[in-house]
Tab-separated table of N, CA and C (backbone and C1' of nucleotides) in Angstrom:
chain	number	residue	atom	x	y	z
T	1	MET	N	0.843	-1.215	0.000
T	1	MET	CA	0.000	0.000	0.000
T	1	MET	C	0.867	1.250	0.000
T	2	ASN	N	1.022	1.852	-1.151
T	2	ASN	CA	1.833	3.072	-1.221
T	2	ASN	C	0.994	4.311	-0.911
T	3	GLU	N	1.631	5.440	-0.951
T	3	GLU	CA	0.972	6.701	-0.601
T	3	GLU	C	-0.225	7.024	-1.502
T	4	THR	N	-0.040	6.815	-2.764
T	4	THR	CA	-1.113	7.116	-3.713
T	4	THR	C	-2.347	6.262	-3.464
T	5	GLU	N	-2.120	4.996	-3.206
T	5	GLU	CA	-3.259	4.109	-2.960
T	5	GLU	C	-4.017	4.510	-1.706
T	6	GLY	N	-3.262	4.890	-0.672
T	6	GLY	CA	-3.911	5.310	0.567
T	6	GLY	C	-4.731	6.561	0.347
T	7	ARG	N	-4.184	7.464	-0.434
T	7	ARG	CA	-4.894	8.716	-0.712
T	7	ARG	C	-6.159	8.417	-1.503
T	8	ASN	N	-6.027	7.561	-2.504
T	8	ASN	CA	-7.201	7.211	-3.296
T	8	ASN	C	-8.268	6.558	-2.426
T	9	ALA	N	-7.829	5.718	-1.512
T	9	ALA	CA	-8.778	5.039	-0.625
T	9	ALA	C	-9.550	6.052	0.216
T	10	ARG	N	-8.870	7.096	0.662
T	10	ARG	CA	-9.565	8.114	1.468
T	10	ARG	C	-10.569	8.867	0.610
T	11	VAL	N	-10.193	9.126	-0.644
T	11	VAL	CA	-11.110	9.812	-1.560
T	11	VAL	C	-12.358	8.959	-1.769
T	12	TYR	N	-12.162	7.676	-2.004
T	12	TYR	CA	-13.308	6.792	-2.239
T	12	TYR	C	-14.212	6.732	-1.007
T	13	ALA	N	-13.596	6.744	0.162
T	13	ALA	CA	-14.374	6.685	1.400
T	13	ALA	C	-15.284	7.900	1.514
T	14	VAL	N	-14.757	9.059	1.140
T	14	VAL	CA	-15.557	10.285	1.197
T	14	VAL	C	-16.685	10.229	0.177
T	15	VAL	N	-16.356	9.851	-1.039
T	15	VAL	CA	-17.361	9.803	-2.099
T	15	VAL	C	-18.452	8.794	-1.760
T	16	GLN	N	-18.034	7.705	-1.138
T	16	GLN	CA	-19.012	6.676	-0.741
T	16	GLN	C	-20.095	7.228	0.159
T	17	ARG	N	-19.752	8.202	0.995
T	17	ARG	CA	-20.802	8.694	1.873
T	17	ARG	C	-21.518	9.948	1.403
T	18	ILE	N	-21.398	10.277	0.131
T	18	ILE	CA	-22.229	11.351	-0.415
T	18	ILE	C	-23.615	10.730	-0.615
T	19	PRO	N	-24.636	11.345	0.012
T	19	PRO	CA	-25.992	10.785	-0.092
T	19	PRO	C	-26.507	10.806	-1.528
T	20	ARG	N	-27.369	9.899	-1.809
T	20	ARG	CA	-28.019	9.824	-3.114
T	20	ARG	C	-28.746	11.144	-3.374
T	21	GLY	N	-28.617	11.666	-4.585
T	21	GLY	CA	-29.304	12.899	-4.930
T	21	GLY	C	-28.580	14.162	-4.516
T	22	ARG	N	-27.353	14.004	-3.972
T	22	ARG	CA	-26.600	15.198	-3.618
T	22	ARG	C	-25.250	15.153	-4.309
T	23	VAL	N	-24.614	16.325	-4.390
T	23	VAL	CA	-23.388	16.448	-5.171
T	23	VAL	C	-22.311	17.227	-4.429
T	24	LEU	N	-21.067	16.840	-4.600
T	24	LEU	CA	-19.938	17.583	-4.008
T	24	LEU	C	-18.987	17.969	-5.126
T	25	THR	N	-18.170	19.001	-4.866
T	25	THR	CA	-17.182	19.398	-5.861
T	25	THR	C	-15.879	18.650	-5.564
T	26	TYR	N	-14.991	18.640	-6.536
T	26	TYR	CA	-13.704	17.969	-6.347
T	26	TYR	C	-12.987	18.604	-5.154
T	27	GLY	N	-13.098	19.909	-5.050
T	27	GLY	CA	-12.432	20.606	-3.954
T	27	GLY	C	-12.999	20.220	-2.600
T	28	GLN	N	-14.299	20.075	-2.511
T	28	GLN	CA	-14.929	19.684	-1.244
T	28	GLN	C	-14.505	18.279	-0.855
T	29	VAL	N	-14.404	17.407	-1.832
T	29	VAL	CA	-13.984	16.038	-1.558
T	29	VAL	C	-12.528	16.029	-1.080
T	30	ALA	N	-11.696	16.818	-1.742
T	30	ALA	CA	-10.278	16.883	-1.368
T	30	ALA	C	-10.130	17.325	0.083
T	31	ALA	N	-10.860	18.361	0.450
T	31	ALA	CA	-10.776	18.872	1.819
T	31	ALA	C	-11.270	17.824	2.812
T	32	ALA	N	-12.386	17.185	2.503
T	32	ALA	CA	-12.955	16.179	3.398
T	32	ALA	C	-12.058	14.951	3.524
T	33	ALA	N	-11.252	14.698	2.502
T	33	ALA	CA	-10.372	13.528	2.518
T	33	ALA	C	-9.011	13.861	3.113
T	34	GLY	N	-8.869	15.101	3.563
T	34	GLY	CA	-7.598	15.497	4.161
T	34	GLY	C	-6.499	15.758	3.157
T	35	LEU	N	-6.893	16.106	1.941
T	35	LEU	CA	-5.893	16.381	0.903
T	35	LEU	C	-5.653	17.868	0.730
T	36	GLY	N	-6.230	18.673	1.615
T	36	GLY	CA	-6.029	20.105	1.498
T	36	GLY	C	-6.631	20.637	0.219
T	37	ALA	N	-5.840	21.381	-0.548
T	37	ALA	CA	-6.349	21.997	-1.768
T	37	ALA	C	-6.009	21.190	-3.013
T	38	MET	N	-5.650	19.940	-2.820
T	38	MET	CA	-5.269	19.122	-3.972
T	38	MET	C	-6.473	18.516	-4.685
T	39	ALA	N	-7.347	19.377	-5.156
T	39	ALA	CA	-8.552	18.915	-5.836
T	39	ALA	C	-8.228	18.037	-7.039
T	40	ARG	N	-7.121	18.360	-7.649
T	40	ARG	CA	-6.729	17.624	-8.852
T	40	ARG	C	-6.547	16.126	-8.584
T	41	GLN	N	-6.039	15.830	-7.420
T	41	GLN	CA	-5.801	14.431	-7.077
T	41	GLN	C	-7.102	13.652	-6.977
T	42	VAL	N	-8.164	14.357	-6.648
T	42	VAL	CA	-9.462	13.696	-6.574
T	42	VAL	C	-9.861	13.229	-7.969
T	43	GLY	N	-9.594	14.073	-8.936
T	43	GLY	CA	-9.893	13.712	-10.316
T	43	GLY	C	-9.120	12.468	-10.721
T	44	TYR	N	-7.858	12.403	-10.327
T	44	TYR	CA	-7.053	11.231	-10.674
T	44	TYR	C	-7.581	9.990	-9.995
T	45	ALA	N	-7.952	10.142	-8.743
T	45	ALA	CA	-8.456	8.990	-7.988
T	45	ALA	C	-9.712	8.429	-8.658
T	46	LEU	N	-10.615	9.321	-9.043
T	46	LEU	CA	-11.849	8.856	-9.669
T	46	LEU	C	-11.578	8.270	-11.046
T	47	HIS	N	-10.627	8.870	-11.722
T	47	HIS	CA	-10.265	8.386	-13.057
T	47	HIS	C	-9.743	6.958	-12.966
T	48	ALA	N	-9.121	6.644	-11.852
T	48	ALA	CA	-8.511	5.326	-11.657
T	48	ALA	C	-9.523	4.253	-11.273
T	49	LEU	N	-10.760	4.646	-11.043
T	49	LEU	CA	-11.776	3.662	-10.662
T	49	LEU	C	-12.047	2.680	-11.796
T	50	PRO	N	-12.258	1.423	-11.448
T	50	PRO	CA	-12.603	0.433	-12.466
T	50	PRO	C	-14.070	0.585	-12.853
T	51	ASP	N	-14.470	0.008	-13.949
T	51	ASP	CA	-15.876	0.044	-14.348
T	51	ASP	C	-16.680	-0.748	-13.321
T	52	HIS	N	-17.939	-0.400	-13.176
T	52	HIS	CA	-18.838	-1.095	-12.242
T	52	HIS	C	-18.407	-0.957	-10.792
T	53	SER	N	-17.701	0.109	-10.498
T	53	SER	CA	-17.314	0.335	-9.109
T	53	SER	C	-18.522	0.782	-8.298
T	54	PRO	N	-18.604	0.366	-7.030
T	54	PRO	CA	-19.714	0.776	-6.170
T	54	PRO	C	-19.591	2.242	-5.747
T	55	VAL	N	-18.451	2.841	-5.987
T	55	VAL	CA	-18.245	4.249	-5.617
T	55	VAL	C	-19.073	5.155	-6.525
T	56	PRO	N	-19.939	5.977	-5.928
T	56	PRO	CA	-20.803	6.882	-6.716
T	56	PRO	C	-20.042	8.078	-7.269
T	57	TRP	N	-19.113	7.829	-8.160
T	57	TRP	CA	-18.256	8.859	-8.752
T	57	TRP	C	-19.028	9.975	-9.454
T	58	HIS	N	-20.249	9.658	-9.890
T	58	HIS	CA	-21.037	10.658	-10.623
T	58	HIS	C	-21.496	11.811	-9.746
T	59	ARG	N	-21.372	11.645	-8.419
T	59	ARG	CA	-21.808	12.733	-7.527
T	59	ARG	C	-20.725	13.766	-7.291
T	60	VAL	N	-19.716	13.792	-8.114
T	60	VAL	CA	-18.637	14.777	-7.973
T	60	VAL	C	-18.537	15.607	-9.249
T	61	VAL	N	-18.661	16.925	-9.078
T	61	VAL	CA	-18.584	17.842	-10.218
T	61	VAL	C	-17.557	18.931	-9.906
T	62	ASN	N	-17.273	19.797	-10.854
T	62	ASN	CA	-16.280	20.839	-10.597
T	62	ASN	C	-16.882	22.024	-9.848
T	63	ALA	N	-16.024	22.970	-9.487
T	63	ALA	CA	-16.431	24.090	-8.631
T	63	ALA	C	-17.506	24.967	-9.253
T	64	ARG	N	-17.655	24.902	-10.561
T	64	ARG	CA	-18.686	25.706	-11.217
T	64	ARG	C	-20.000	24.951	-11.269
T	65	GLY	N	-20.003	23.732	-10.717
T	65	GLY	CA	-21.230	22.949	-10.710
T	65	GLY	C	-21.496	22.226	-12.010
T	66	GLU	N	-20.486	22.141	-12.862
T	66	GLU	CA	-20.723	21.449	-14.126
T	66	GLU	C	-19.913	20.157	-14.216
T	67	ILE	N	-20.339	19.294	-15.083
T	67	ILE	CA	-19.667	18.012	-15.272
T	67	ILE	C	-18.396	18.257	-16.069
T	68	SER	N	-17.272	17.835	-15.513
T	68	SER	CA	-15.986	18.079	-16.157
T	68	SER	C	-15.796	17.261	-17.422
T	69	ARG	N	-15.049	17.831	-18.354
T	69	ARG	CA	-14.753	17.160	-19.619
T	69	ARG	C	-13.947	15.910	-19.358
T	70	ARG	N	-14.231	14.861	-20.085
T	70	ARG	CA	-13.497	13.600	-19.975
T	70	ARG	C	-12.634	13.390	-21.200
T	71	SER	N	-11.661	12.525	-21.053
T	71	SER	CA	-10.858	12.174	-22.230
T	71	SER	C	-11.705	11.263	-23.107
T	72	VAL	N	-12.572	10.461	-22.452
T	72	VAL	CA	-13.458	9.579	-23.211
T	72	VAL	C	-14.778	10.294	-23.458
T	73	PRO	N	-15.081	10.640	-24.702
T	73	PRO	CA	-16.320	11.341	-25.031
T	73	PRO	C	-17.536	10.489	-24.672
T	74	GLY	N	-18.562	11.127	-24.167
T	74	GLY	CA	-19.759	10.356	-23.843
T	74	GLY	C	-19.864	10.024	-22.375
T	75	ALA	N	-18.734	10.034	-21.700
T	75	ALA	CA	-18.740	9.698	-20.271
T	75	ALA	C	-19.492	10.770	-19.494
T	76	GLU	N	-19.414	12.007	-19.977
T	76	GLU	CA	-20.124	13.099	-19.312
T	76	GLU	C	-21.627	12.835	-19.330
T	77	LEU	N	-22.084	12.302	-20.452
T	77	LEU	CA	-23.514	12.046	-20.601
T	77	LEU	C	-23.985	11.016	-19.582
T	78	GLU	N	-23.178	9.996	-19.370
T	78	GLU	CA	-23.568	8.969	-18.406
T	78	GLU	C	-23.704	9.585	-17.017
T	79	GLN	N	-22.786	10.472	-16.688
T	79	GLN	CA	-22.829	11.117	-15.367
T	79	GLN	C	-24.093	11.950	-15.241
T	80	ARG	N	-24.381	12.704	-16.274
T	80	ARG	CA	-25.575	13.552	-16.274
T	80	ARG	C	-26.837	12.718	-16.078
T	81	ILE	N	-26.909	11.614	-16.784
T	81	ILE	CA	-28.077	10.744	-16.682
T	81	ILE	C	-28.205	10.138	-15.287
T	82	ARG	N	-27.083	9.682	-14.743
T	82	ARG	CA	-27.128	9.111	-13.393
T	82	ARG	C	-27.640	10.125	-12.387
T	83	LEU	N	-27.175	11.371	-12.503
T	83	LEU	CA	-27.601	12.403	-11.569
T	83	LEU	C	-29.079	12.737	-11.744
T	84	GLU	N	-29.510	12.841	-12.971
T	84	GLU	CA	-30.919	13.172	-13.198
T	84	GLU	C	-31.824	12.070	-12.668
T	85	LEU	N	-31.344	10.825	-12.733
T	85	LEU	CA	-32.128	9.710	-12.198
T	85	LEU	C	-32.262	9.826	-10.686
T	86	GLU	N	-31.353	10.571	-10.073
T	86	GLU	CA	-31.420	10.768	-8.619
T	86	GLU	C	-32.165	12.046	-8.268
T	87	GLY	N	-32.669	12.725	-9.277
T	87	GLY	CA	-33.435	13.936	-9.026
T	87	GLY	C	-32.650	15.226	-9.054
T	88	VAL	N	-31.391	15.162	-9.436
T	88	VAL	CA	-30.571	16.373	-9.498
T	88	VAL	C	-30.939	17.134	-10.766
T	89	LYS	N	-31.194	18.438	-10.598
T	89	LYS	CA	-31.612	19.260	-11.733
T	89	LYS	C	-30.462	20.116	-12.252
T	90	PHE	N	-30.426	20.311	-13.540
T	90	PHE	CA	-29.409	21.151	-14.167
T	90	PHE	C	-30.068	22.381	-14.753
T	91	ASP	N	-29.320	23.483	-14.819
T	91	ASP	CA	-29.898	24.669	-15.446
T	91	ASP	C	-29.654	24.573	-16.954
T	92	ALA	N	-30.085	25.603	-17.677
T	92	ALA	CA	-29.987	25.575	-19.127
T	92	ALA	C	-28.538	25.489	-19.613
T	93	ARG	N	-27.598	25.887	-18.755
T	93	ARG	CA	-26.195	25.874	-19.175
T	93	ARG	C	-25.456	24.651	-18.664
T	94	GLY	N	-26.212	23.674	-18.193
T	94	GLY	CA	-25.583	22.428	-17.770
T	94	GLY	C	-24.925	22.449	-16.412
T	95	ARG	N	-25.368	23.352	-15.554
T	95	ARG	CA	-24.784	23.396	-14.201
T	95	ARG	C	-25.803	22.962	-13.165
T	96	VAL	N	-25.345	22.239	-12.142
T	96	VAL	CA	-26.274	21.805	-11.102
T	96	VAL	C	-26.551	22.995	-10.191
T	97	ARG	N	-27.766	23.027	-9.670
T	97	ARG	CA	-28.138	24.129	-8.791
T	97	ARG	C	-27.349	24.056	-7.498
T	98	ARG	N	-27.024	25.206	-6.974
T	98	ARG	CA	-26.216	25.311	-5.759
T	98	ARG	C	-26.747	24.502	-4.588
T	99	GLU	N	-28.056	24.433	-4.456
T	99	GLU	CA	-28.622	23.733	-3.297
T	99	GLU	C	-28.308	22.244	-3.271
T	100	TRP	N	-27.761	21.706	-4.348
T	100	TRP	CA	-27.401	20.290	-4.359
T	100	TRP	C	-25.936	20.111	-3.957
T	101	LEU	N	-25.191	21.178	-3.969
T	101	LEU	CA	-23.762	21.111	-3.684
T	101	LEU	C	-23.434	21.075	-2.198
T	102	SER	N	-23.741	19.994	-1.562
T	102	SER	CA	-23.450	19.829	-0.139
T	102	SER	C	-23.910	18.465	0.322
T	103	MET	N	-23.437	18.055	1.494
T	103	MET	CA	-23.869	16.785	2.050
T	103	MET	C	-25.156	16.995	2.818
T	104	GLU	N	-25.440	18.259	3.139
T	104	GLU	CA	-26.617	18.577	3.948
T	104	GLU	C	-27.891	18.281	3.187
T	105	LYS	N	-28.931	17.964	3.930
T	105	LYS	CA	-30.220	17.676	3.326
T	105	LYS	C	-30.844	18.933	2.723
T	106	ALA	N	-30.855	19.983	3.537
T	106	ALA	CA	-31.468	21.212	3.046
T	106	ALA	C	-30.401	22.273	2.822
T	107	ARG	N	-30.798	23.309	2.127
T	107	ARG	CA	-29.871	24.384	1.873
T	107	ARG	C	-29.936	25.378	3.001
N	1	DA	P	16.407	9.936	-10.915
N	1	DA	O5'	16.397	10.813	-12.255
N	1	DA	C5'	17.607	11.250	-12.876
N	1	DA	C4'	17.277	12.195	-14.016
N	1	DA	C3'	16.381	13.367	-13.615
N	1	DA	O3'	16.706	14.479	-14.422
N	1	DA	C1'	15.244	12.020	-15.179
N	2	DG	P	15.968	15.874	-14.041
N	2	DG	O5'	15.138	16.092	-15.395
N	2	DG	C5'	15.812	15.946	-16.629
N	2	DG	C4'	14.858	16.209	-17.777
N	2	DG	C3'	13.963	17.436	-17.555
N	2	DG	O3'	13.810	18.076	-18.805
N	2	DG	C1'	12.622	15.492	-17.795
N	3	DC	P	12.977	19.446	-18.890
N	3	DC	O5'	11.590	18.868	-19.421
N	3	DC	C5'	11.577	18.046	-20.591
N	3	DC	C4'	10.150	17.827	-21.032
N	3	DC	C3'	9.230	19.003	-20.706
N	3	DC	O3'	8.291	19.142	-21.753
N	3	DC	C1'	8.428	17.074	-19.662
N	4	DG	P	7.385	20.449	-21.875
N	4	DG	O5'	6.000	19.799	-22.295
N	4	DG	C5'	5.972	18.780	-23.283
N	4	DG	C4'	4.700	17.967	-23.136
N	4	DG	C3'	3.440	18.828	-23.024
N	4	DG	O3'	2.405	18.186	-23.764
N	4	DG	C1'	3.654	17.461	-21.093
N	5	DT	P	1.016	18.894	-23.946
N	5	DT	O5'	0.143	18.047	-22.929
N	5	DT	C5'	0.268	16.635	-22.922
N	5	DT	C4'	-0.679	16.039	-21.901
N	5	DT	C3'	-1.955	16.868	-21.690
N	5	DT	O3'	-3.060	15.981	-21.659
N	5	DT	C1'	-0.889	16.485	-19.618
N	6	DG	P	-4.505	16.505	-22.020
N	6	DG	O5'	-5.202	16.260	-20.613
N	6	DG	C5'	-5.273	14.957	-20.062
N	6	DG	C4'	-5.683	15.045	-18.620
N	6	DG	C3'	-6.862	15.997	-18.380
N	6	DG	O3'	-7.817	15.387	-17.514
N	6	DG	C1'	-5.051	16.573	-16.976
N	7	DA	P	-9.139	15.031	-18.396
N	7	DA	O5'	-10.255	15.612	-17.448
N	7	DA	C5'	-11.007	14.749	-16.767
N	7	DA	C4'	-11.717	15.399	-15.663
N	7	DA	C3'	-10.862	15.741	-14.445
N	7	DA	O3'	-11.451	16.837	-13.762
N	7	DA	C1'	-12.389	14.028	-13.912
N	8	DC	P	-11.035	18.368	-14.100
N	8	DC	O5'	-10.360	18.776	-12.733
N	8	DC	C5'	-10.710	18.164	-11.508
N	8	DC	C4'	-10.457	19.148	-10.396
N	8	DC	C3'	-11.414	20.349	-10.362
N	8	DC	O3'	-11.802	20.609	-9.019
N	8	DC	C1'	-9.217	21.111	-10.511
N	9	DG	P	-12.765	21.847	-8.654
N	9	DG	O5'	-11.746	22.988	-8.200
N	9	DG	C5'	-10.828	22.701	-7.149
N	9	DG	C4'	-10.197	23.976	-6.639
N	9	DG	C3'	-11.179	25.140	-6.510
N	9	DG	O3'	-10.832	25.899	-5.374
N	9	DG	C1'	-9.482	25.702	-8.059
N	10	DC	P	-11.767	27.054	-4.782
N	10	DC	O5'	-10.818	28.329	-4.751
N	10	DC	C5'	-9.463	28.160	-4.353
N	10	DC	C4'	-8.646	29.336	-4.825
N	10	DC	C3'	-9.397	30.664	-4.721
N	10	DC	O3'	-8.535	31.642	-4.195
N	10	DC	C1'	-8.579	30.359	-6.926
N	11	DA	P	-9.139	33.027	-3.634
N	11	DA	O5'	-8.155	34.041	-4.380
N	11	DA	C5'	-6.789	33.678	-4.514
N	11	DA	C4'	-6.113	34.624	-5.493
N	11	DA	C3'	-6.594	36.070	-5.361
N	11	DA	O3'	-5.486	36.927	-5.609
N	11	DA	C1'	-7.165	35.225	-7.515
N	12	DG	P	-5.588	38.467	-5.223
N	12	DG	O5'	-5.431	39.138	-6.662
N	12	DG	C5'	-6.014	38.502	-7.764
N	12	DG	C4'	-5.491	39.078	-9.056
N	12	DG	C3'	-5.925	40.527	-9.306
N	12	DG	O3'	-5.034	41.130	-10.226
N	12	DG	C1'	-7.179	39.024	-10.662
N	13	DG	P	-5.166	42.708	-10.594
N	13	DG	O5'	-6.035	42.644	-11.920
N	13	DG	C5'	-5.539	41.954	-13.060
N	13	DG	C4'	-6.534	42.073	-14.210
N	13	DG	C3'	-7.180	43.461	-14.311
N	13	DG	O3'	-7.295	43.827	-15.686
N	13	DG	C1'	-8.846	41.803	-14.147
U	1	DA	P	-23.025	34.292	-11.109
U	1	DA	O5'	-22.710	35.300	-12.333
U	1	DA	C5'	-23.532	35.495	-13.483
U	1	DA	C4'	-22.651	35.600	-14.699
U	1	DA	C3'	-21.745	34.394	-14.856
U	1	DA	O3'	-21.579	34.082	-16.212
U	1	DA	C1'	-20.427	36.341	-14.577
U	2	DC	P	-20.733	32.764	-16.542
U	2	DC	O5'	-19.563	33.360	-17.478
U	2	DC	C5'	-19.852	34.416	-18.358
U	2	DC	C4'	-18.567	34.884	-19.030
U	2	DC	C3'	-17.599	33.744	-19.325
U	2	DC	O3'	-16.963	33.972	-20.567
U	2	DC	C1'	-16.568	35.310	-17.871
U	3	DC	P	-15.947	32.904	-21.204
U	3	DC	O5'	-14.553	33.576	-20.840
U	3	DC	C5'	-14.276	34.875	-21.322
U	3	DC	C4'	-12.811	35.216	-21.133
U	3	DC	C3'	-11.876	34.056	-21.453
U	3	DC	O3'	-10.745	34.573	-22.130
U	3	DC	C1'	-11.587	34.698	-19.197
U	4	DT	P	-9.532	33.633	-22.593
U	4	DT	O5'	-8.425	33.873	-21.472
U	4	DT	C5'	-8.158	35.186	-21.022
U	4	DT	C4'	-6.953	35.201	-20.100
U	4	DT	C3'	-5.941	34.081	-20.321
U	4	DT	O3'	-4.630	34.648	-20.313
U	4	DT	C1'	-6.679	34.060	-18.059
U	5	DG	P	-3.323	33.700	-20.459
U	5	DG	O5'	-2.827	33.656	-18.947
U	5	DG	C5'	-2.805	34.863	-18.184
U	5	DG	C4'	-2.170	34.616	-16.830
U	5	DG	C3'	-1.016	33.616	-16.876
U	5	DG	O3'	-0.020	34.036	-15.940
U	5	DG	C1'	-2.756	32.749	-15.520
U	6	DC	P	1.368	33.177	-15.855
U	6	DC	O5'	1.101	32.379	-14.504
U	6	DC	C5'	0.669	33.110	-13.367
U	6	DC	C4'	0.404	32.180	-12.207
U	6	DC	C3'	1.449	31.068	-12.056
U	6	DC	O3'	1.785	30.961	-10.690
U	6	DC	C1'	-0.705	30.128	-12.161
U	7	DG	P	3.034	30.035	-10.266
U	7	DG	O5'	2.307	29.023	-9.267
U	7	DG	C5'	1.565	29.569	-8.172
U	7	DG	C4'	0.869	28.447	-7.445
U	7	DG	C3'	1.772	27.228	-7.221
U	7	DG	O3'	1.614	26.762	-5.888
U	7	DG	C1'	-0.175	26.583	-8.401
U	8	DC	P	2.616	25.588	-5.359
U	8	DC	O5'	1.759	24.248	-5.590
U	8	DC	C5'	0.513	24.112	-4.954
U	8	DC	C4'	-0.201	22.878	-5.466
U	8	DC	C3'	0.728	21.678	-5.595
U	8	DC	O3'	0.469	20.723	-4.575
U	8	DC	C1'	-0.701	21.928	-7.518
U	9	DC	P	1.717	19.835	-4.095
U	9	DC	O5'	1.539	18.561	-5.032
U	9	DC	C5'	0.336	17.821	-5.045
U	9	DC	C4'	0.393	16.783	-6.158
U	9	DC	C3'	1.754	16.117	-6.306
U	9	DC	O3'	1.571	14.767	-6.710
U	9	DC	C1'	1.128	16.971	-8.330
U	10	DA	P	2.131	13.605	-5.850
U	10	DA	O5'	1.543	12.328	-6.615
U	10	DA	C5'	0.141	12.115	-6.564
U	10	DA	C4'	-0.325	11.518	-7.875
U	10	DA	C3'	0.477	10.308	-8.336
U	10	DA	O3'	-0.421	9.389	-8.919
U	10	DA	C1'	0.590	12.006	-9.987
U	11	DC	P	0.009	7.884	-9.163
U	11	DC	O5'	-0.117	7.762	-10.745
U	11	DC	C5'	-0.218	8.951	-11.497
U	11	DC	C4'	-0.447	8.652	-12.952
U	11	DC	C3'	0.372	7.483	-13.488
U	11	DC	O3'	-0.313	6.921	-14.588
U	11	DC	C1'	1.214	9.518	-14.365
U	12	DG	P	0.253	5.522	-15.203
U	12	DG	O5'	0.783	6.004	-16.642
U	12	DG	C5'	-0.022	6.863	-17.439
U	12	DG	C4'	0.716	7.250	-18.705
U	12	DG	C3'	1.590	6.153	-19.307
U	12	DG	O3'	1.503	6.239	-20.720
U	12	DG	C1'	2.947	8.004	-18.728
U	13	DC	P	2.225	5.086	-21.658
U	13	DC	O5'	3.330	5.934	-22.428
U	13	DC	C5'	2.962	7.182	-23.015
U	13	DC	C4'	4.194	7.973	-23.430
U	13	DC	C3'	5.296	7.114	-24.073
U	13	DC	O3'	5.838	7.793	-25.195
U	13	DC	C1'	6.189	8.322	-22.263
DNA sequence: AGCGTGACGCAGG
DNA sequence: ACCTGCGCCACGC
């Protein structure tokens, strides 16, 4: 178990406890996982997830509330669909409403 | 070992 | 609210 694996494990642990229908930003996950301001590492950790992982990776978006561009085209669409199935609403410009950006139930 | 790249974020303008 | 530059740092070549 090297440093990177341990860090990734902490990221997954945080993402695992994001409630259904709610969303966190990469930065919020980084802070909650004890990574300080290393939001970028959260992206790497999620990128490293295998297919069919139980980790709800789709509940993580960027600081502007939008789904980040992927190297694999189409992956963004899957994330959008998963979120909408959980009741998360997007505005006309593809950004999730602020009230979903938190672990809290209400705003 | 060096260098470009990227599921990011923030401060400035 | 948008655009740009810069800091961050693991990975792959």
